[in-house]
CSV table of C-alpha atoms in Angstrom, one decimal:
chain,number,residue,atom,x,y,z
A,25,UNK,CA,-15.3,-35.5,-10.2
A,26,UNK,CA,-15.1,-31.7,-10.3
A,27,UNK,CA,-13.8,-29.2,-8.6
A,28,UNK,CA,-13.9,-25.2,-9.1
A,29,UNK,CA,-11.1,-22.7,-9.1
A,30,UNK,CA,-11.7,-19.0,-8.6
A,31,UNK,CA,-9.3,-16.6,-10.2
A,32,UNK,CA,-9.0,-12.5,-10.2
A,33,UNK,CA,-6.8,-10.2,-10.8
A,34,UNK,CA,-6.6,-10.0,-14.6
A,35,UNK,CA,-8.8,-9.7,-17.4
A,36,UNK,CA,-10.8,-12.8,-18.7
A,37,UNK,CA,-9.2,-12.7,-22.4
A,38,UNK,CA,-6.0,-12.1,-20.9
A,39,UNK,CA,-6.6,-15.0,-18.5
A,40,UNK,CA,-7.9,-17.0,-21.4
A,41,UNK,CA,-5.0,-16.9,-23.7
A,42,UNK,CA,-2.8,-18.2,-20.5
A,43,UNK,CA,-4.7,-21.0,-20.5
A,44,UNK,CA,-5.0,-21.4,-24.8
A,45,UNK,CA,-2.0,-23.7,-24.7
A,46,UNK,CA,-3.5,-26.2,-22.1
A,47,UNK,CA,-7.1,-25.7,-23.0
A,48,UNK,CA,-5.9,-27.7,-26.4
A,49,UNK,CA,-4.2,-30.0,-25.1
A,50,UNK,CA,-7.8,-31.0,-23.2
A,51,UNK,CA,-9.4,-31.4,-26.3
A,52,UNK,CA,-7.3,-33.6,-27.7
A,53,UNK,CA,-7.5,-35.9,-25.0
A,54,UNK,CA,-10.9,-35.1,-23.7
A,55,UNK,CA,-10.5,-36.2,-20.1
A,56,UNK,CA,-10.1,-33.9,-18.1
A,57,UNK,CA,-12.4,-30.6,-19.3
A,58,UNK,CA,-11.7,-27.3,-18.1
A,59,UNK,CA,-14.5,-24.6,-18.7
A,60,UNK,CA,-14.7,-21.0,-17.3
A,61,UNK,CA,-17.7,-18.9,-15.8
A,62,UNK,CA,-17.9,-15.1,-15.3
A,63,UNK,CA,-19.0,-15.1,-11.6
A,64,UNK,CA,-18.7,-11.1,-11.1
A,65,UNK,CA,-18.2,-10.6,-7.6
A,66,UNK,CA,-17.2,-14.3,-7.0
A,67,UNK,CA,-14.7,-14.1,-9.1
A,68,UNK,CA,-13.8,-16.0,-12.5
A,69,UNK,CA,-14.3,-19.4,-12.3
A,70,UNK,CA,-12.3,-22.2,-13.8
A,71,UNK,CA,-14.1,-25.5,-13.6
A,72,UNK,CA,-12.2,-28.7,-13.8
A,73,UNK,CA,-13.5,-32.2,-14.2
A,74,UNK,CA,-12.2,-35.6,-14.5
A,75,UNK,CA,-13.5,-38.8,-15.9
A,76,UNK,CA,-12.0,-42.0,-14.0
A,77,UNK,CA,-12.9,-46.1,-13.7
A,78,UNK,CA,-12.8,-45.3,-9.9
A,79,UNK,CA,-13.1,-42.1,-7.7
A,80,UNK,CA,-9.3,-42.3,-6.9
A,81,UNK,CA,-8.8,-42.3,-10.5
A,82,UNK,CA,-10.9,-39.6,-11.4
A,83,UNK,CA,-9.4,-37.1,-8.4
A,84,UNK,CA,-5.9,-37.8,-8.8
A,85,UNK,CA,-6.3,-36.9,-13.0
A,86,UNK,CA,-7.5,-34.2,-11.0
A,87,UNK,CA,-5.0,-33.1,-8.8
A,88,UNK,CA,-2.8,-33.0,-11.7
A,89,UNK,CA,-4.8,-30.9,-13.9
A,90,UNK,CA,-5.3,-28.7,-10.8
A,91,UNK,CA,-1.4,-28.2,-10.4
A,92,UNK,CA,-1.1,-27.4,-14.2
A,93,UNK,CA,-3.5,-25.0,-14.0
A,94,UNK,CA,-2.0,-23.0,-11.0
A,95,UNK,CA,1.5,-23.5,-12.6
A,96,UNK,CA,-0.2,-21.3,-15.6
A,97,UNK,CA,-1.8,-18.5,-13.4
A,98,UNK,CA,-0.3,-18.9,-10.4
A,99,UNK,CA,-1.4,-16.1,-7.4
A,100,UNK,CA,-4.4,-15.3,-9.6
A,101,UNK,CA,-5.7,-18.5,-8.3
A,102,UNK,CA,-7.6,-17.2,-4.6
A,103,UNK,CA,-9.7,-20.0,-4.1
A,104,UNK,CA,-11.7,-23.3,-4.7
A,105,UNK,CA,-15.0,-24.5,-4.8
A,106,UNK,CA,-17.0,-22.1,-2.2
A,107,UNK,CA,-14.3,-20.1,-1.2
A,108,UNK,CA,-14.9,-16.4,-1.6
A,109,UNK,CA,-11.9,-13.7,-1.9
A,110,UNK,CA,-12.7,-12.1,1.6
A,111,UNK,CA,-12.1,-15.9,2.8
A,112,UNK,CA,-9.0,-15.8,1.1
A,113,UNK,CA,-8.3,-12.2,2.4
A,114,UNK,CA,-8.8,-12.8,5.9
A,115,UNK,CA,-7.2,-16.2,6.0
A,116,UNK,CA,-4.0,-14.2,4.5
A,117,UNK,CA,-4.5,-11.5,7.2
A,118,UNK,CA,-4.4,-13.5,10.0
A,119,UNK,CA,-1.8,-15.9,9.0
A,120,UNK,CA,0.4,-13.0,9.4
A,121,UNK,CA,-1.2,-11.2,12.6
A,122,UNK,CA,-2.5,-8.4,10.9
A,123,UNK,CA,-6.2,-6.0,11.6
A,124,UNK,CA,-7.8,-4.6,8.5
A,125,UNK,CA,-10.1,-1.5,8.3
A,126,UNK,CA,-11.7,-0.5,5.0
A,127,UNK,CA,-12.7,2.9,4.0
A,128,UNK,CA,-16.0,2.8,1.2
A,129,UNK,CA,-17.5,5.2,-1.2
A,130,UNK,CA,-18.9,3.9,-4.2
A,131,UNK,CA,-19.2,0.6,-2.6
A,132,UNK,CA,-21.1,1.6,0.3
A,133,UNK,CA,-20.3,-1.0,2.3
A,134,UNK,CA,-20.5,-3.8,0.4
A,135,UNK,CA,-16.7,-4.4,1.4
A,136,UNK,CA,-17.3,-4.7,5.2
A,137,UNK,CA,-20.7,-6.7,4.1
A,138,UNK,CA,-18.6,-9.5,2.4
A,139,UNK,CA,-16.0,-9.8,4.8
A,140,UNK,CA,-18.4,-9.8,7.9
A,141,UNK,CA,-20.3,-12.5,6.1
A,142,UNK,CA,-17.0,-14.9,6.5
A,143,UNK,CA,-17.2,-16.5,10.3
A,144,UNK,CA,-14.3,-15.5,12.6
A,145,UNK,CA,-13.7,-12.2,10.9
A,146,UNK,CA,-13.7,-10.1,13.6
A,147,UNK,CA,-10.0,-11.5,14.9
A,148,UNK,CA,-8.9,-9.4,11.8
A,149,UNK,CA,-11.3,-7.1,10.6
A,150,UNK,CA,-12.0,-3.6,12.7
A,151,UNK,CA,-14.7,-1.6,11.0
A,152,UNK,CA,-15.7,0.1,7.6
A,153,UNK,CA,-15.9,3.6,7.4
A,154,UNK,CA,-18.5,3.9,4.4
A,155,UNK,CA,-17.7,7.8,3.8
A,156,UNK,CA,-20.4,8.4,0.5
A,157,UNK,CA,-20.6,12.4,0.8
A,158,UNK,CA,-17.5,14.0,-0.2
A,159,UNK,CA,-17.5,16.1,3.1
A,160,UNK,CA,-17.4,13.0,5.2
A,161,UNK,CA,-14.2,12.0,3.2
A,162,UNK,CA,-12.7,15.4,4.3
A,163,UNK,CA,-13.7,15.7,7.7
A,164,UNK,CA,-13.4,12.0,9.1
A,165,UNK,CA,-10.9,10.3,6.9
A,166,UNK,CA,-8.6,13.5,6.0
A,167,UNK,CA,-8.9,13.8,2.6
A,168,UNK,CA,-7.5,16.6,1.4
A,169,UNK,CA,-9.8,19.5,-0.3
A,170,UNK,CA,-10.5,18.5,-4.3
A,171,UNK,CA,-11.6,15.8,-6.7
A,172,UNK,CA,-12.4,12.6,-4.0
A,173,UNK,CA,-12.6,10.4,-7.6
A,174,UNK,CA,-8.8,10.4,-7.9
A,175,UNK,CA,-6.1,8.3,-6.8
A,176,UNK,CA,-5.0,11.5,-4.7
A,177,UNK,CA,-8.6,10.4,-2.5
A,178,UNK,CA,-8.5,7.0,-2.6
A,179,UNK,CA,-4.9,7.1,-0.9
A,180,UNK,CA,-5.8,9.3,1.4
A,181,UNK,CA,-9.0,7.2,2.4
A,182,UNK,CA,-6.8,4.4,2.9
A,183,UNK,CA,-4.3,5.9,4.9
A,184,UNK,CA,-7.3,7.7,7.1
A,185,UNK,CA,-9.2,3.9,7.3
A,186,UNK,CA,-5.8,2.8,9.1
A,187,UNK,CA,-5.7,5.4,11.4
A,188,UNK,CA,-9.3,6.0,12.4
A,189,UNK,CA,-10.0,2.3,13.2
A,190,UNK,CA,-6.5,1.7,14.1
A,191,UNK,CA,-5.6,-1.0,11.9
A,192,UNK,CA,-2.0,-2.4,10.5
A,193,UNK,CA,-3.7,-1.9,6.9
A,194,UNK,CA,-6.3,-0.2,5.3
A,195,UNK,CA,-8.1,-0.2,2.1
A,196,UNK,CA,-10.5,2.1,0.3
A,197,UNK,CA,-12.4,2.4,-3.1
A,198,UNK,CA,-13.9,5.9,-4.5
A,199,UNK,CA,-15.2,6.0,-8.1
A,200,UNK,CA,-18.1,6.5,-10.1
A,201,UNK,CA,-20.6,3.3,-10.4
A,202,UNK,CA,-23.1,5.6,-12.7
A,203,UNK,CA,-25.7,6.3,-14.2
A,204,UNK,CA,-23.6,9.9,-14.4
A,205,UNK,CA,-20.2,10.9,-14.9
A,206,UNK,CA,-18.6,12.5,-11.6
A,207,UNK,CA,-16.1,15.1,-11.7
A,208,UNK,CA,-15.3,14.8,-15.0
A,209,UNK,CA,-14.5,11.2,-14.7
A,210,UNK,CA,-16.7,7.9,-17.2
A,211,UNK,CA,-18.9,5.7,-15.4
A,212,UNK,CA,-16.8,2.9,-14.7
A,213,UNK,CA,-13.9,4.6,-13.4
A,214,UNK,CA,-13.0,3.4,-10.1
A,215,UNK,CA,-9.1,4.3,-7.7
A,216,UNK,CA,-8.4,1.7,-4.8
A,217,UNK,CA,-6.4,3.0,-2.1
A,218,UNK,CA,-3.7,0.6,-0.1
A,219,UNK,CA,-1.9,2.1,3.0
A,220,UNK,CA,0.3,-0.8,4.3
A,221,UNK,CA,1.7,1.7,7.3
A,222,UNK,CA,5.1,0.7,7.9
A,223,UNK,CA,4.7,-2.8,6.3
A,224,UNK,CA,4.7,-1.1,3.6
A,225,UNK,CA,8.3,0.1,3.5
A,226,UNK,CA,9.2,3.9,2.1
A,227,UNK,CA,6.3,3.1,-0.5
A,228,UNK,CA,3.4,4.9,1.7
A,229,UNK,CA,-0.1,5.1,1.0
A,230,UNK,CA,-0.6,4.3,-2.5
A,231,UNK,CA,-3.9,4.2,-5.4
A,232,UNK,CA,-4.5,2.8,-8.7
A,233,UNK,CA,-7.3,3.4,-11.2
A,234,UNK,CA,-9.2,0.7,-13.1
A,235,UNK,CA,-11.8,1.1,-15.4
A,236,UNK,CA,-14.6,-1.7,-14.9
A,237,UNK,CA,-17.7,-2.2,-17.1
A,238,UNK,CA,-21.2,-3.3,-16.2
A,239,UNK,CA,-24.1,-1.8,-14.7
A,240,UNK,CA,-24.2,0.0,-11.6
A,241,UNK,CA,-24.7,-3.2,-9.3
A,242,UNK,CA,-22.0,-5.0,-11.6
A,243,UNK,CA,-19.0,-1.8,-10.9
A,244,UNK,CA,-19.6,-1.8,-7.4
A,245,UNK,CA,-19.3,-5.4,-6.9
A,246,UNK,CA,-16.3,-5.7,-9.2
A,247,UNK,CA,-15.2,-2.9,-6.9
A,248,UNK,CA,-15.0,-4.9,-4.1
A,249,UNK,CA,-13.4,-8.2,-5.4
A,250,UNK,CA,-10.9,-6.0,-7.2
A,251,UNK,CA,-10.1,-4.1,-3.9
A,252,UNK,CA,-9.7,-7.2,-1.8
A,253,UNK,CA,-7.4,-9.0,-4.7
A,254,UNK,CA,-5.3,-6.3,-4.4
A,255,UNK,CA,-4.6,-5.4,-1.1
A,256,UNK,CA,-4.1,-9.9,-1.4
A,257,UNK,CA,-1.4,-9.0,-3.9
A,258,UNK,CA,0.1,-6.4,-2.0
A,259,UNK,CA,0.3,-8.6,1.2
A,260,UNK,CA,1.8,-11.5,-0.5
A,261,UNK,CA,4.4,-9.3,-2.4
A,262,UNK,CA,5.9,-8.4,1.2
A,263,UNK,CA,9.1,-9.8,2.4
């Protein structure tokens, strides 16, 4: 029997070299196997299987390798099997009573796309404001006059998703997904935006940058999963 976990939120050689230690102890027993896959906007997966004279057998093996495994990488774990990160997302949101609204650039509404693809969604998300010219930033989200690739944009985006679409949180993404470099910025560079409102504490709207590789199609969808993991993070670092 098998079963997949899906993991994000660090990078795959970093992930790996969590996992060295137990990936040799597999090999020298041989039963169970772990293996990984590179699933872009699916995430990383981490595929488990288990050898067993019965079913029974094989799944609890299973279970256990499964608990060793989320002992090792604990909340990068999001998922398993078919679960997606907006599942895990939204499931998150609503266990605490809390509306969503996303604000898009580079992404251009891929975000909203995902989550609306996840039945039940609208109980928790309110709307994406896909704002791709810099003069929609400015005039509908309030972004102040300047670079809108910057972690100065991407909070602001944030904070202006949760107030335009009246949300208790709001998340937002502005970068460069190529062919050209934008505002002096690489291809690759991306800033997510989190404003948490008063969840949030005296922290406030806040941005980080990553730089993600790939293709154009490959940045933007590594956008979104990276987004979504960490407004996750952010929601399950709260009191």
């Amino acid at each position: 029997v098998s079963r997949t976990l899906r993991a994000w939120g660090e990078s795959e050689s970093g992930r790996a070299e969590r996992l060295a230690g137990r990936v040799a102890v597999l090999d020298g027993t041989g039963n169970p196997t772990l293996a990984y896959l590179a699933s872009g906007i699916e995430g990383i997966k981490i595929r488990l299987t288990a050898k067993g004279a019965s079913t029974a057998e094989a799944e609890a093996l299973l279970a256990e390798e499964e608990a060793e495994v989320r002992a090792i990488l604990g909340d990068l774990v999001f998922g398993v099997d078919d679960e997606t990160m907006e599942h895990a997302v939204l499931a998150l949101l609503r266990e605490r009573g809390l509306t969503l609204g996303v604000a898009e650039s580079l992404t251009g509404g891929m975000i909203g796309t995902r989550i609306c693809d996840v039945p039940g969604a609208s109980d928790v998300f309110r709307g994406s404001i896909v704002a791709y010219a810099s003069d929609v930033k400015h005039d509908v989200l309030g972004v102040p006059e300047g670079p809108v690739v910057s972690a100065d944009a991407a909070s602001a985006m944030a904070a202006g998703a949760r107030r335009v679409l009246g949300t208790d949180v709001g998340v937002a993404v502005t970068g460069v997904a190529g062919p050209d470099r934008q505002e002096g910025q690489d291809v690759g560079t991306v800033f997510v935006g989190l404003d948490l409102g008063p969840l949030g504490g005296d922290v406030g709207p806040e941005a980080f940058e990553v730089q993600l590789a790939g293709n154009r199609r490959q940045i933007r969808q590594f956008s979104v999963i990276t987004a979504l993991s960490a407004l996750r993070a952010r929601i399950l670092a709260l009191a």
